[in-house]
Tab-separated table of C-alpha atoms and ligand atoms in Angstrom:
chain	number	residue	atom	x	y	z
A	1370	MET	CA	45.077	-68.350	35.297
A	1371	GLY	CA	42.475	-66.406	37.211
A	1372	MET	CA	38.773	-66.153	36.575
A	1373	ARG	CA	36.219	-63.487	37.445
A	1374	ILE	CA	32.443	-63.262	37.303
A	1375	GLY	CA	30.237	-60.248	36.613
A	1376	GLN	CA	26.548	-59.514	36.282
A	1377	GLY	CA	24.471	-56.670	34.915
A	1378	PHE	CA	20.863	-55.529	35.029
A	1379	ASP	CA	19.017	-52.793	33.170
A	1380	SER	CA	15.487	-51.682	32.355
A	1381	HIS	CA	14.007	-49.079	30.025
A	1382	ALA	CA	10.376	-48.208	29.311
A	1383	PHE	CA	9.023	-48.418	25.760
A	1384	LYS	CA	8.116	-45.063	24.223
A	1385	PRO	CA	6.517	-44.186	20.886
A	1386	GLY	CA	8.420	-42.147	18.323
A	1387	VAL	CA	11.964	-43.295	19.045
A	1388	PRO	CA	13.968	-45.988	17.205
A	1389	LEU	CA	14.377	-49.361	18.911
A	1390	VAL	CA	17.981	-50.462	19.428
A	1391	ILE	CA	18.786	-53.663	21.346
A	1392	GLY	CA	22.178	-55.340	21.366
A	1393	GLY	CA	23.464	-52.700	18.956
A	1394	LEU	CA	20.843	-53.802	16.443
A	1395	LYS	CA	18.298	-51.390	14.935
A	1396	ILE	CA	14.968	-53.218	15.122
A	1397	GLU	CA	11.834	-52.441	13.094
A	1398	HIS	CA	9.155	-51.784	15.736
A	1399	THR	CA	6.389	-49.344	16.647
A	1400	GLU	CA	8.212	-48.077	19.744
A	1401	GLY	CA	11.734	-47.627	21.061
A	1402	LEU	CA	13.246	-47.480	24.541
A	1403	ALA	CA	13.238	-44.249	26.526
A	1404	GLY	CA	16.592	-43.186	27.949
A	1405	HIS	CA	19.179	-40.473	27.957
A	1406	SER	CA	21.311	-42.490	25.518
A	1407	ASP	CA	19.884	-44.727	22.751
A	1408	GLY	CA	18.266	-46.817	25.513
A	1409	ASP	CA	20.019	-50.032	24.520
A	1410	VAL	CA	19.017	-52.079	27.556
A	1411	LEU	CA	21.093	-55.114	26.534
A	1412	LEU	CA	24.372	-53.282	25.914
A	1413	HIS	CA	23.900	-51.427	29.206
A	1414	ALA	CA	23.497	-54.697	31.128
A	1415	ILE	CA	26.553	-56.194	29.382
A	1416	THR	CA	28.600	-53.037	30.032
A	1417	ASP	CA	27.765	-53.242	33.736
A	1418	ALA	CA	28.553	-56.971	33.900
A	1419	LEU	CA	32.023	-56.286	32.450
A	1420	LEU	CA	32.696	-53.333	34.762
A	1421	GLY	CA	31.461	-55.279	37.791
A	1422	ALA	CA	33.637	-58.300	37.012
A	1423	VAL	CA	36.759	-56.148	37.363
A	1424	SER	CA	35.303	-54.011	40.178
A	1425	ALA	CA	35.562	-50.850	38.067
A	1426	GLY	CA	32.329	-49.129	39.050
A	1427	ASP	CA	29.260	-49.021	36.831
A	1428	ILE	CA	27.940	-47.334	33.718
A	1429	GLY	CA	26.708	-44.394	35.826
A	1430	THR	CA	30.202	-43.817	37.237
A	1431	PHE	CA	31.646	-43.355	33.754
A	1432	PHE	CA	28.646	-41.866	31.965
A	1433	PRO	CA	26.405	-39.874	34.325
A	1434	PRO	CA	22.907	-39.497	32.806
A	1435	SER	CA	23.085	-35.847	33.896
A	1436	ASP	CA	25.934	-35.262	31.395
A	1437	PRO	CA	24.510	-33.805	28.125
A	1438	ARG	CA	27.355	-35.468	26.184
A	1439	TRP	CA	25.608	-38.844	26.432
A	1440	LYS	CA	22.210	-37.606	25.205
A	1441	GLY	CA	21.163	-40.000	22.439
A	1442	ALA	CA	24.600	-41.643	22.615
A	1443	ASP	CA	25.342	-44.885	20.789
A	1444	SER	CA	25.695	-47.349	23.685
A	1445	SER	CA	28.578	-49.124	21.983
A	1446	VAL	CA	30.661	-46.206	23.313
A	1447	PHE	CA	29.846	-47.345	26.880
A	1448	LEU	CA	30.706	-50.936	25.998
A	1449	GLU	CA	34.028	-49.828	24.518
A	1450	THR	CA	34.998	-48.235	27.847
A	1451	ALA	CA	34.083	-51.396	29.768
A	1452	LEU	CA	36.176	-53.506	27.392
A	1453	GLU	CA	39.136	-51.193	28.013
A	1454	GLU	CA	38.697	-51.609	31.789
A	1455	VAL	CA	38.634	-55.395	31.393
A	1456	ALA	CA	41.792	-55.340	29.249
A	1457	THR	CA	43.578	-52.957	31.634
A	1458	ALA	CA	42.786	-55.299	34.527
A	1459	GLY	CA	44.437	-58.099	32.534
A	1460	TYR	CA	41.333	-60.144	31.702
A	1461	ARG	CA	39.533	-61.335	28.602
A	1462	ILE	CA	35.998	-62.610	28.012
A	1463	VAL	CA	35.431	-66.373	28.227
A	1464	ASN	CA	31.721	-66.166	27.499
A	1465	ILE	CA	28.708	-64.033	28.179
A	1466	ASP	CA	25.061	-64.969	28.603
A	1467	THR	CA	22.038	-62.686	28.556
A	1468	VAL	CA	18.261	-62.668	29.006
A	1469	LEU	CA	15.854	-60.085	27.642
A	1470	VAL	CA	12.464	-59.856	29.364
A	1471	LEU	CA	9.996	-58.011	27.156
A	1472	MET	CA	6.504	-58.477	25.759
A	1473	ARG	CA	7.442	-57.548	22.207
A	1474	PRO	CA	8.940	-57.559	19.650
A	1475	LYS	CA	9.651	-61.267	19.253
A	1476	ILE	CA	13.385	-61.881	19.680
A	1477	VAL	CA	13.680	-65.464	18.338
A	1478	PRO	CA	13.602	-64.367	14.652
A	1479	ILE	CA	16.402	-61.810	15.204
A	1480	ALA	CA	18.401	-63.578	17.939
A	1481	GLY	CA	21.033	-64.883	15.506
A	1482	GLU	CA	21.672	-61.441	14.057
A	1483	MET	CA	21.725	-59.870	17.530
A	1484	ARG	CA	24.210	-62.490	18.745
A	1485	GLN	CA	26.512	-61.717	15.799
A	1486	ARG	CA	26.255	-57.973	16.444
A	1487	VAL	CA	26.975	-58.282	20.187
A	1488	ALA	CA	29.883	-60.661	19.474
A	1489	ASP	CA	31.331	-58.159	16.981
A	1490	LEU	CA	31.065	-55.331	19.505
A	1491	LEU	CA	32.725	-57.500	22.190
A	1492	GLY	CA	35.387	-58.869	19.849
A	1493	VAL	CA	34.452	-62.484	20.604
A	1494	LYS	CA	32.977	-65.371	18.622
A	1495	PRO	CA	29.169	-65.585	18.288
A	1496	GLY	CA	29.429	-68.985	20.018
A	1497	ASP	CA	30.633	-67.178	23.135
A	1498	VAL	CA	27.483	-65.035	23.381
A	1499	GLY	CA	24.082	-66.195	24.577
A	1500	ILE	CA	20.944	-64.234	23.597
A	1501	LYS	CA	17.717	-65.391	25.214
A	1502	ALA	CA	14.283	-63.838	25.691
A	1503	LYS	CA	11.193	-64.243	27.847
A	1504	THR	CA	7.846	-62.493	28.038
A	1505	PRO	CA	7.166	-60.967	31.492
A	1506	GLU	CA	4.395	-63.399	32.479
A	1507	GLY	CA	2.332	-62.053	35.380
A	1508	LEU	CA	4.760	-59.223	36.118
A	1509	ASN	CA	2.644	-56.315	34.875
A	1510	GLN	CA	5.584	-54.835	32.992
A	1511	ASP	CA	4.516	-55.245	29.372
A	1512	GLY	CA	5.659	-51.696	28.550
A	1513	VAL	CA	9.236	-52.272	29.665
A	1514	ALA	CA	12.337	-54.081	28.404
A	1515	VAL	CA	14.534	-55.654	31.085
A	1516	ALA	CA	17.959	-57.189	30.455
A	1517	TYR	CA	20.174	-59.453	32.566
A	1518	ALA	CA	23.767	-60.240	31.632
A	1519	THR	CA	26.365	-62.497	33.199
A	1520	VAL	CA	29.981	-62.744	32.127
A	1521	LEU	CA	32.929	-65.031	32.827
A	1522	LEU	CA	36.442	-63.611	32.412
A	1523	GLU	CA	39.896	-65.180	32.555
A	1524	SER	CA	43.382	-63.723	32.849
B	412	MET	CA	39.870	-77.295	30.612
B	413	GLY	CA	37.388	-74.604	29.655
B	414	MET	CA	34.589	-73.133	31.694
B	415	ARG	CA	31.336	-71.435	30.690
B	416	ILE	CA	28.666	-69.492	32.526
B	417	GLY	CA	24.926	-69.356	31.871
B	418	GLN	CA	21.894	-67.712	33.411
B	419	GLY	CA	18.153	-68.136	33.143
B	420	PHE	CA	15.028	-66.237	34.132
B	421	ASP	CA	11.358	-67.191	34.066
B	422	SER	CA	8.029	-66.102	35.487
B	423	HIS	CA	4.546	-67.606	35.560
B	424	ALA	CA	1.334	-66.340	37.157
B	425	PHE	CA	-0.474	-68.441	39.734
B	426	LYS	CA	-3.854	-69.759	38.601
B	427	PRO	CA	-6.518	-71.755	40.438
B	428	GLY	CA	-7.476	-75.231	39.274
B	429	VAL	CA	-4.130	-76.406	37.906
B	430	PRO	CA	-1.525	-78.564	39.675
B	431	LEU	CA	1.597	-76.839	41.012
B	432	VAL	CA	4.882	-78.230	39.686
B	433	ILE	CA	8.205	-76.577	40.585
B	434	GLY	CA	11.592	-78.166	40.017
B	435	GLY	CA	9.877	-81.276	38.690
B	436	LEU	CA	8.154	-81.697	42.038
B	437	LYS	CA	4.374	-81.924	42.387
B	438	ILE	CA	3.490	-79.629	45.295
B	439	GLU	CA	0.289	-79.672	47.349
B	440	HIS	CA	-1.125	-76.143	46.950
B	441	THR	CA	-4.353	-74.269	46.210
B	442	GLU	CA	-3.075	-72.967	42.858
B	443	GLY	CA	-0.684	-73.916	40.084
B	444	LEU	CA	1.282	-71.931	37.507
B	445	ALA	CA	-0.352	-70.834	34.264
B	446	GLY	CA	1.531	-71.716	31.104
B	447	HIS	CA	1.365	-73.592	27.857
B	448	SER	CA	3.417	-76.427	29.377
B	449	ASP	CA	3.189	-77.525	33.032
B	450	GLY	CA	4.409	-74.013	33.977
B	451	ASP	CA	7.483	-75.274	35.844
B	452	VAL	CA	9.149	-71.898	36.297
B	453	LEU	CA	12.300	-73.367	37.887
B	454	LEU	CA	13.004	-76.005	35.231
B	455	HIS	CA	12.418	-73.357	32.534
B	456	ALA	CA	14.995	-71.025	34.107
B	457	ILE	CA	17.499	-73.886	34.455
B	458	THR	CA	16.872	-75.019	30.864
B	459	ASP	CA	17.587	-71.501	29.613
B	460	ALA	CA	20.730	-71.182	31.758
B	461	LEU	CA	22.094	-74.398	30.213
B	462	LEU	CA	21.209	-73.384	26.660
B	463	GLY	CA	22.663	-69.902	27.169
B	464	ALA	CA	25.934	-71.236	28.556
B	465	VAL	CA	26.605	-73.033	25.273
B	466	SER	CA	25.027	-70.295	23.131
B	467	ALA	CA	22.384	-72.675	21.805
B	468	GLY	CA	19.360	-70.373	21.755
B	469	ASP	CA	16.606	-70.495	24.347
B	470	ILE	CA	13.623	-72.589	25.374
B	471	GLY	CA	11.430	-70.702	22.892
B	472	THR	CA	13.760	-71.574	19.994
B	473	PHE	CA	13.329	-75.287	20.641
B	474	PHE	CA	9.781	-75.335	22.008
B	475	PRO	CA	7.660	-72.499	20.586
B	476	PRO	CA	4.642	-71.875	22.863
B	477	SER	CA	2.562	-71.695	19.669
B	478	ASP	CA	3.255	-75.413	19.029
B	479	PRO	CA	0.329	-77.524	20.353
B	480	ARG	CA	2.744	-80.420	21.005
B	481	TRP	CA	3.990	-78.673	24.160
B	482	LYS	CA	0.557	-77.992	25.634
B	483	GLY	CA	0.673	-79.271	29.219
B	484	ALA	CA	4.111	-80.767	28.528
B	485	ASP	CA	6.291	-82.109	31.327
B	486	SER	CA	9.097	-79.533	31.445
B	487	SER	CA	11.706	-82.225	32.062
B	488	VAL	CA	11.476	-82.774	28.289
B	489	PHE	CA	12.797	-79.233	27.760
B	490	LEU	CA	15.570	-79.815	30.277
B	491	GLU	CA	16.543	-83.060	28.523
B	492	THR	CA	17.100	-81.142	25.275
B	493	ALA	CA	19.245	-78.537	27.030
B	494	LEU	CA	21.369	-81.286	28.611
B	495	GLU	CA	21.905	-82.803	25.147
B	496	GLU	CA	23.045	-79.415	23.816
B	497	VAL	CA	25.490	-79.067	26.721
B	498	ALA	CA	26.885	-82.580	26.116
B	499	THR	CA	27.141	-82.014	22.346
B	500	ALA	CA	29.124	-78.824	22.989
B	501	GLY	CA	31.514	-80.905	25.095
B	502	TYR	CA	30.643	-79.541	28.521
B	503	ARG	CA	29.338	-80.883	31.801
B	504	ILE	CA	27.708	-79.174	34.802
B	505	VAL	CA	29.991	-78.067	37.643
B	506	ASN	CA	27.198	-76.622	39.761
B	507	ILE	CA	23.947	-74.756	39.471
B	508	ASP	CA	22.329	-72.252	41.786
B	509	THR	CA	18.762	-70.976	41.749
B	510	VAL	CA	16.409	-68.537	43.449
B	511	LEU	CA	12.621	-68.746	43.532
B	512	VAL	CA	10.763	-65.505	44.273
B	513	LEU	CA	7.211	-66.249	45.315
B	514	MET	CA	4.806	-65.382	48.121
B	515	ARG	CA	3.689	-68.961	48.746
B	516	PRO	CA	3.889	-71.896	49.223
B	517	LYS	CA	6.794	-71.978	51.659
B	518	ILE	CA	9.819	-73.580	49.970
B	519	VAL	CA	12.071	-74.248	53.000
B	520	PRO	CA	10.146	-77.400	54.076
B	521	ILE	CA	10.394	-78.921	50.577
B	522	ALA	CA	13.761	-77.506	49.459
B	523	GLY	CA	15.633	-80.739	50.214
B	524	GLU	CA	13.240	-82.844	48.178
B	525	MET	CA	13.263	-80.280	45.344
B	526	ARG	CA	17.055	-80.231	45.321
B	527	GLN	CA	17.139	-84.031	45.027
B	528	ARG	CA	14.586	-83.985	42.201
B	529	VAL	CA	16.425	-81.281	40.218
B	530	ALA	CA	19.750	-83.083	40.761
B	531	ASP	CA	18.217	-86.328	39.467
B	532	LEU	CA	16.864	-84.599	36.375
B	533	LEU	CA	20.259	-82.959	35.732
B	534	GLY	CA	22.250	-86.123	36.466
B	535	VAL	CA	24.349	-84.396	39.152
B	536	LYS	CA	24.755	-84.721	42.911
B	537	PRO	CA	22.310	-82.833	45.176
B	538	GLY	CA	25.342	-81.012	46.591
B	539	ASP	CA	25.846	-79.431	43.170
B	540	VAL	CA	22.382	-77.840	43.154
B	541	GLY	CA	21.306	-74.781	45.132
B	542	ILE	CA	17.610	-74.177	45.831
B	543	LYS	CA	16.766	-70.878	47.494
B	544	ALA	CA	13.571	-68.849	47.921
B	545	LYS	CA	12.488	-65.311	48.730
B	546	THR	CA	9.141	-63.594	49.146
B	547	PRO	CA	8.710	-60.656	46.733
B	548	GLU	CA	8.868	-57.906	49.384
B	549	GLY	CA	7.464	-54.627	48.048
B	550	LEU	CA	7.324	-55.834	44.456
B	551	ASN	CA	3.563	-56.158	44.106
B	552	GLN	CA	3.869	-59.569	42.469
B	553	ASP	CA	2.349	-61.866	45.081
B	554	GLY	CA	0.409	-63.772	42.405
B	555	VAL	CA	3.509	-64.734	40.429
B	556	ALA	CA	6.408	-67.184	40.729
B	557	VAL	CA	9.750	-65.950	39.396
B	558	ALA	CA	12.864	-68.098	39.028
B	559	TYR	CA	16.528	-67.227	38.457
B	560	ALA	CA	19.151	-69.848	37.629
B	561	THR	CA	22.891	-69.619	37.112
B	562	VAL	CA	25.108	-72.461	35.957
B	563	LEU	CA	28.835	-73.143	35.720
B	564	LEU	CA	30.034	-75.663	33.125
B	565	GLU	CA	33.429	-77.190	32.410
B	566	SER	CA	34.801	-79.128	29.446
C	673	MET	CA	41.160	-76.746	41.901
C	674	GLY	CA	37.390	-76.605	41.758
C	675	MET	CA	35.154	-73.646	41.144
C	676	ARG	CA	31.552	-72.934	42.106
C	677	ILE	CA	29.020	-70.276	41.206
C	678	GLY	CA	26.267	-68.770	43.350
C	679	GLN	CA	23.597	-66.108	42.989
C	680	GLY	CA	21.367	-64.185	45.339
C	681	PHE	CA	18.306	-61.959	45.114
C	682	ASP	CA	16.532	-59.848	47.690
C	683	SER	CA	14.022	-57.015	47.935
C	684	HIS	CA	12.793	-54.782	50.757
C	685	ALA	CA	10.301	-51.917	50.701
C	686	PHE	CA	11.342	-48.456	51.865
C	687	LYS	CA	9.682	-47.297	55.070
C	688	PRO	CA	9.873	-43.990	56.954
C	689	GLY	CA	11.307	-43.832	60.445
C	690	VAL	CA	13.884	-46.598	60.217
C	691	PRO	CA	17.628	-46.243	59.551
C	692	LEU	CA	18.893	-47.164	56.083
C	693	VAL	CA	21.600	-49.840	56.029
C	694	ILE	CA	22.916	-51.205	52.716
C	695	GLY	CA	26.069	-53.284	52.367
C	696	GLY	CA	26.679	-52.908	56.102
C	697	LEU	CA	26.864	-49.137	55.638
C	698	LYS	CA	24.640	-46.750	57.572
C	699	ILE	CA	23.365	-44.262	54.976
C	700	GLU	CA	21.906	-40.804	55.654
C	701	HIS	CA	18.433	-40.927	54.083
C	702	THR	CA	14.799	-40.055	54.774
C	703	GLU	CA	13.716	-43.715	54.850
C	704	GLY	CA	15.098	-47.150	55.656
C	705	LEU	CA	14.234	-50.668	54.505
C	706	ALA	CA	11.408	-52.604	56.162
C	707	GLY	CA	12.294	-56.072	57.368
C	708	HIS	CA	12.488	-58.323	60.361
C	709	SER	CA	16.269	-57.743	60.560
C	710	ASP	CA	17.978	-54.453	59.661
C	711	GLY	CA	16.654	-54.921	56.107
C	712	ASP	CA	20.105	-54.905	54.500
C	713	VAL	CA	19.012	-56.011	51.036
C	714	LEU	CA	22.572	-56.207	49.690
C	715	LEU	CA	24.033	-58.345	52.491
C	716	HIS	CA	21.012	-60.643	52.240
C	717	ALA	CA	21.570	-61.181	48.508
C	718	ILE	CA	25.297	-61.802	49.072
C	719	THR	CA	24.567	-64.201	51.955
C	720	ASP	CA	22.234	-66.201	49.720
C	721	ALA	CA	24.735	-66.237	46.831
C	722	LEU	CA	27.372	-67.724	49.160
C	723	LEU	CA	25.000	-70.300	50.648
C	724	GLY	CA	23.714	-71.268	47.192
C	725	ALA	CA	27.209	-71.726	45.780
C	726	VAL	CA	27.887	-74.473	48.307
C	727	SER	CA	24.312	-75.821	48.243
C	728	ALA	CA	23.800	-75.032	51.928
C	729	GLY	CA	20.225	-73.774	51.864
C	730	ASP	CA	19.297	-70.113	52.098
C	731	ILE	CA	19.077	-67.287	54.601
C	732	GLY	CA	15.577	-68.410	55.603
C	733	THR	CA	16.842	-71.927	56.448
C	734	PHE	CA	19.309	-70.544	58.973
C	735	PHE	CA	17.431	-67.456	60.150
C	736	PRO	CA	13.652	-67.922	59.926
C	737	PRO	CA	11.915	-64.505	59.929
C	738	SER	CA	9.464	-66.012	62.430
C	739	ASP	CA	12.272	-66.294	64.998
C	740	PRO	CA	12.225	-63.247	67.361
C	741	ARG	CA	15.997	-63.566	67.833
C	742	TRP	CA	16.580	-61.971	64.407
C	743	LYS	CA	14.305	-58.974	64.973
C	744	GLY	CA	16.356	-55.904	64.074
C	745	ALA	CA	19.436	-58.117	63.678
C	746	ASP	CA	22.652	-56.796	62.139
C	747	SER	CA	22.764	-58.675	58.830
C	748	SER	CA	26.507	-59.165	59.089
C	749	VAL	CA	25.583	-62.035	61.447
C	750	PHE	CA	23.849	-63.775	58.526
C	751	LEU	CA	26.855	-63.152	56.299
C	752	GLU	CA	29.183	-64.595	58.940
C	753	THR	CA	27.238	-67.855	58.901
C	754	ALA	CA	27.397	-68.063	55.103
C	755	LEU	CA	31.158	-67.483	55.173
C	756	GLU	CA	31.488	-70.348	57.664
C	757	GLU	CA	29.501	-72.627	55.348
C	758	VAL	CA	31.765	-71.679	52.429
C	759	ALA	CA	34.905	-72.362	54.487
C	760	THR	CA	33.527	-75.663	55.803
C	761	ALA	CA	32.829	-76.774	52.242
C	762	GLY	CA	36.474	-76.037	51.432
C	763	TYR	CA	36.008	-72.987	49.242
C	764	ARG	CA	37.072	-69.350	49.238
C	765	ILE	CA	35.757	-66.285	47.400
C	766	VAL	CA	37.364	-65.424	44.054
C	767	ASN	CA	35.180	-62.380	43.429
C	768	ILE	CA	31.664	-61.135	43.916
C	769	ASP	CA	29.579	-58.764	41.844
C	770	THR	CA	26.358	-57.037	42.793
C	771	VAL	CA	23.637	-54.746	41.451
C	772	LEU	CA	21.321	-52.555	43.485
C	773	VAL	CA	18.084	-51.462	41.796
C	774	LEU	CA	16.581	-48.518	43.634
C	775	MET	CA	15.263	-45.037	42.873
C	776	ARG	CA	17.195	-43.332	45.671
C	777	PRO	CA	19.495	-42.573	47.382
C	778	LYS	CA	22.196	-42.156	44.756
C	779	ILE	CA	24.784	-44.938	45.163
C	780	VAL	CA	27.640	-43.601	42.995
C	781	PRO	CA	28.883	-41.138	45.691
C	782	ILE	CA	29.019	-43.881	48.345
C	783	ALA	CA	29.907	-46.885	46.171
C	784	GLY	CA	33.597	-46.781	47.119
C	785	GLU	CA	32.858	-46.775	50.822
C	786	MET	CA	30.247	-49.512	50.410
C	787	ARG	CA	32.710	-51.645	48.436
C	788	GLN	CA	35.285	-51.280	51.210
C	789	ARG	CA	32.714	-52.194	53.872
C	790	VAL	CA	31.455	-55.271	52.007
C	791	ALA	CA	35.049	-56.373	51.300
C	792	ASP	CA	35.885	-56.038	55.010
C	793	LEU	CA	32.846	-58.098	55.994
C	794	LEU	CA	33.759	-60.770	53.418
C	795	GLY	CA	37.464	-60.733	54.267
C	796	VAL	CA	38.466	-60.017	50.658
C	797	LYS	CA	40.115	-57.115	48.834
C	798	PRO	CA	37.891	-54.221	47.656
C	799	GLY	CA	39.067	-55.050	44.120
C	800	ASP	CA	37.263	-58.386	44.420
C	801	VAL	CA	33.873	-56.747	45.087
C	802	GLY	CA	31.671	-55.040	42.511
C	803	ILE	CA	29.028	-52.527	43.636
C	804	LYS	CA	26.716	-51.248	40.921
C	805	ALA	CA	23.360	-49.479	40.919
C	806	LYS	CA	20.447	-48.799	38.580
C	807	THR	CA	17.192	-46.892	38.895
C	808	PRO	CA	14.147	-49.124	38.236
C	809	GLU	CA	13.157	-47.508	34.910
C	810	GLY	CA	9.574	-48.362	33.973
C	811	LEU	CA	9.216	-51.010	36.660
C	812	ASN	CA	6.858	-49.167	38.999
C	813	GLN	CA	8.927	-50.111	42.035
C	814	ASP	CA	10.306	-46.743	43.155
C	815	GLY	CA	9.516	-47.554	46.793
C	816	VAL	CA	11.617	-50.710	46.868
C	817	ALA	CA	15.296	-51.661	46.956
C	818	VAL	CA	16.242	-54.802	45.019
C	819	ALA	CA	19.663	-56.468	45.117
C	820	TYR	CA	21.289	-59.097	42.916
C	821	ALA	CA	24.561	-60.792	43.830
C	822	THR	CA	26.710	-63.317	42.007
C	823	VAL	CA	29.767	-65.015	43.431
C	824	LEU	CA	32.621	-67.164	42.116
C	825	LEU	CA	34.344	-69.537	44.548
C	826	GLU	CA	37.412	-71.749	44.250
C	827	SER	CA	38.743	-74.592	46.363
D	955	LIG	MG1	20.199	-48.237	30.731
D	956	LIG	MG1	8.256	-70.606	31.437
D	957	LIG	MG1	16.060	-59.713	52.992
């Protein structure tokens, strides 16, 4: 049995007039995340963690932001590709942990639902997904959502 | 044997007139870290890494900052809860690594003592704890302490 | 068999008139990274991840920026020391994953070459190194390069 580790990072600025989607979950909020795709900062970080764990490039290698095909794209499409790369390399997910850093909305009330949604998209149990959140204390980035993801794979 | 990975992030702004506590260590310094509890940015990141590794929520799930009980709280209480969650899930710590990003005070001279203190609080050997520090070059966050933690568990 | 996890973080500001070196690769660009050494933000993060995984201090413990010996130093020297610490502790690299957060230059076109260079410096296969990049959306840090590294070791 072999194991592999991967990590991902992403950030997107909040922007009025667009829907907010985090972890594949549509969230009722006054603003959404700017981005060429649906701006799902959490799925992007997870996608990159999976790709990095099997040394398969990054989200920008597969889905260049310059490509009009990915305008407004559902980010679960990106995740699907990363899962295929992981499977092709002969690995499967042991567990994944994440942190969202954002001023609002509050994540605690929706963390359970987000965990279930991310687990469904990854094809793992909710107990193998960690969803955590922090406010960006002192960082002067209240208008941004940042996501970190780390993943452990085994063959 | 099963393994799990977890990660944590935290930030707190420096503030005059409060004691500085990092990694459970009282540090002689002109400022401390603002926060509802004692502001121990490192123990908060470690607590979240442990909780995330066993998919047990985050520090805010267990200890809402709105709850007056945790005002000025010793953050080792938060860590204790995370360790119980890890034990209940049937896991133990293999090793933990951390990074502090802060302009001052210098961490190198106290890193050994901090490592011992964190190891004691976690119930592991000092050799299973990494304490590292960086200054926030170019990031315009000299008045803030940021902490990252990553943890490997086994059953 | 035992496993260990480590993580590293680094940041350096861009500065005109110095060569740009990332991941041991000299990159054609209008600016380089400020720093006492060659400013190689990626090798510094990897060096710290390796040192942290075996609880051997950090880059600043071994190479204080105050020491004139390391002025303009090739950062592969730092990495060499970390690899020695890992070997002495009885471990070897399973895989390593990294993220660069920087506005420019574009990393995708040079990611393959950078992966090969980092793998050579680490003495591992390119397939055991992940190189990923993001632009710092909304973070107001376009003049800075940030690097994250995570490493999995086994004995
Ligand atoms: Mg993104
Ligand atoms: Mg905190
Ligand atoms: Mg550096």
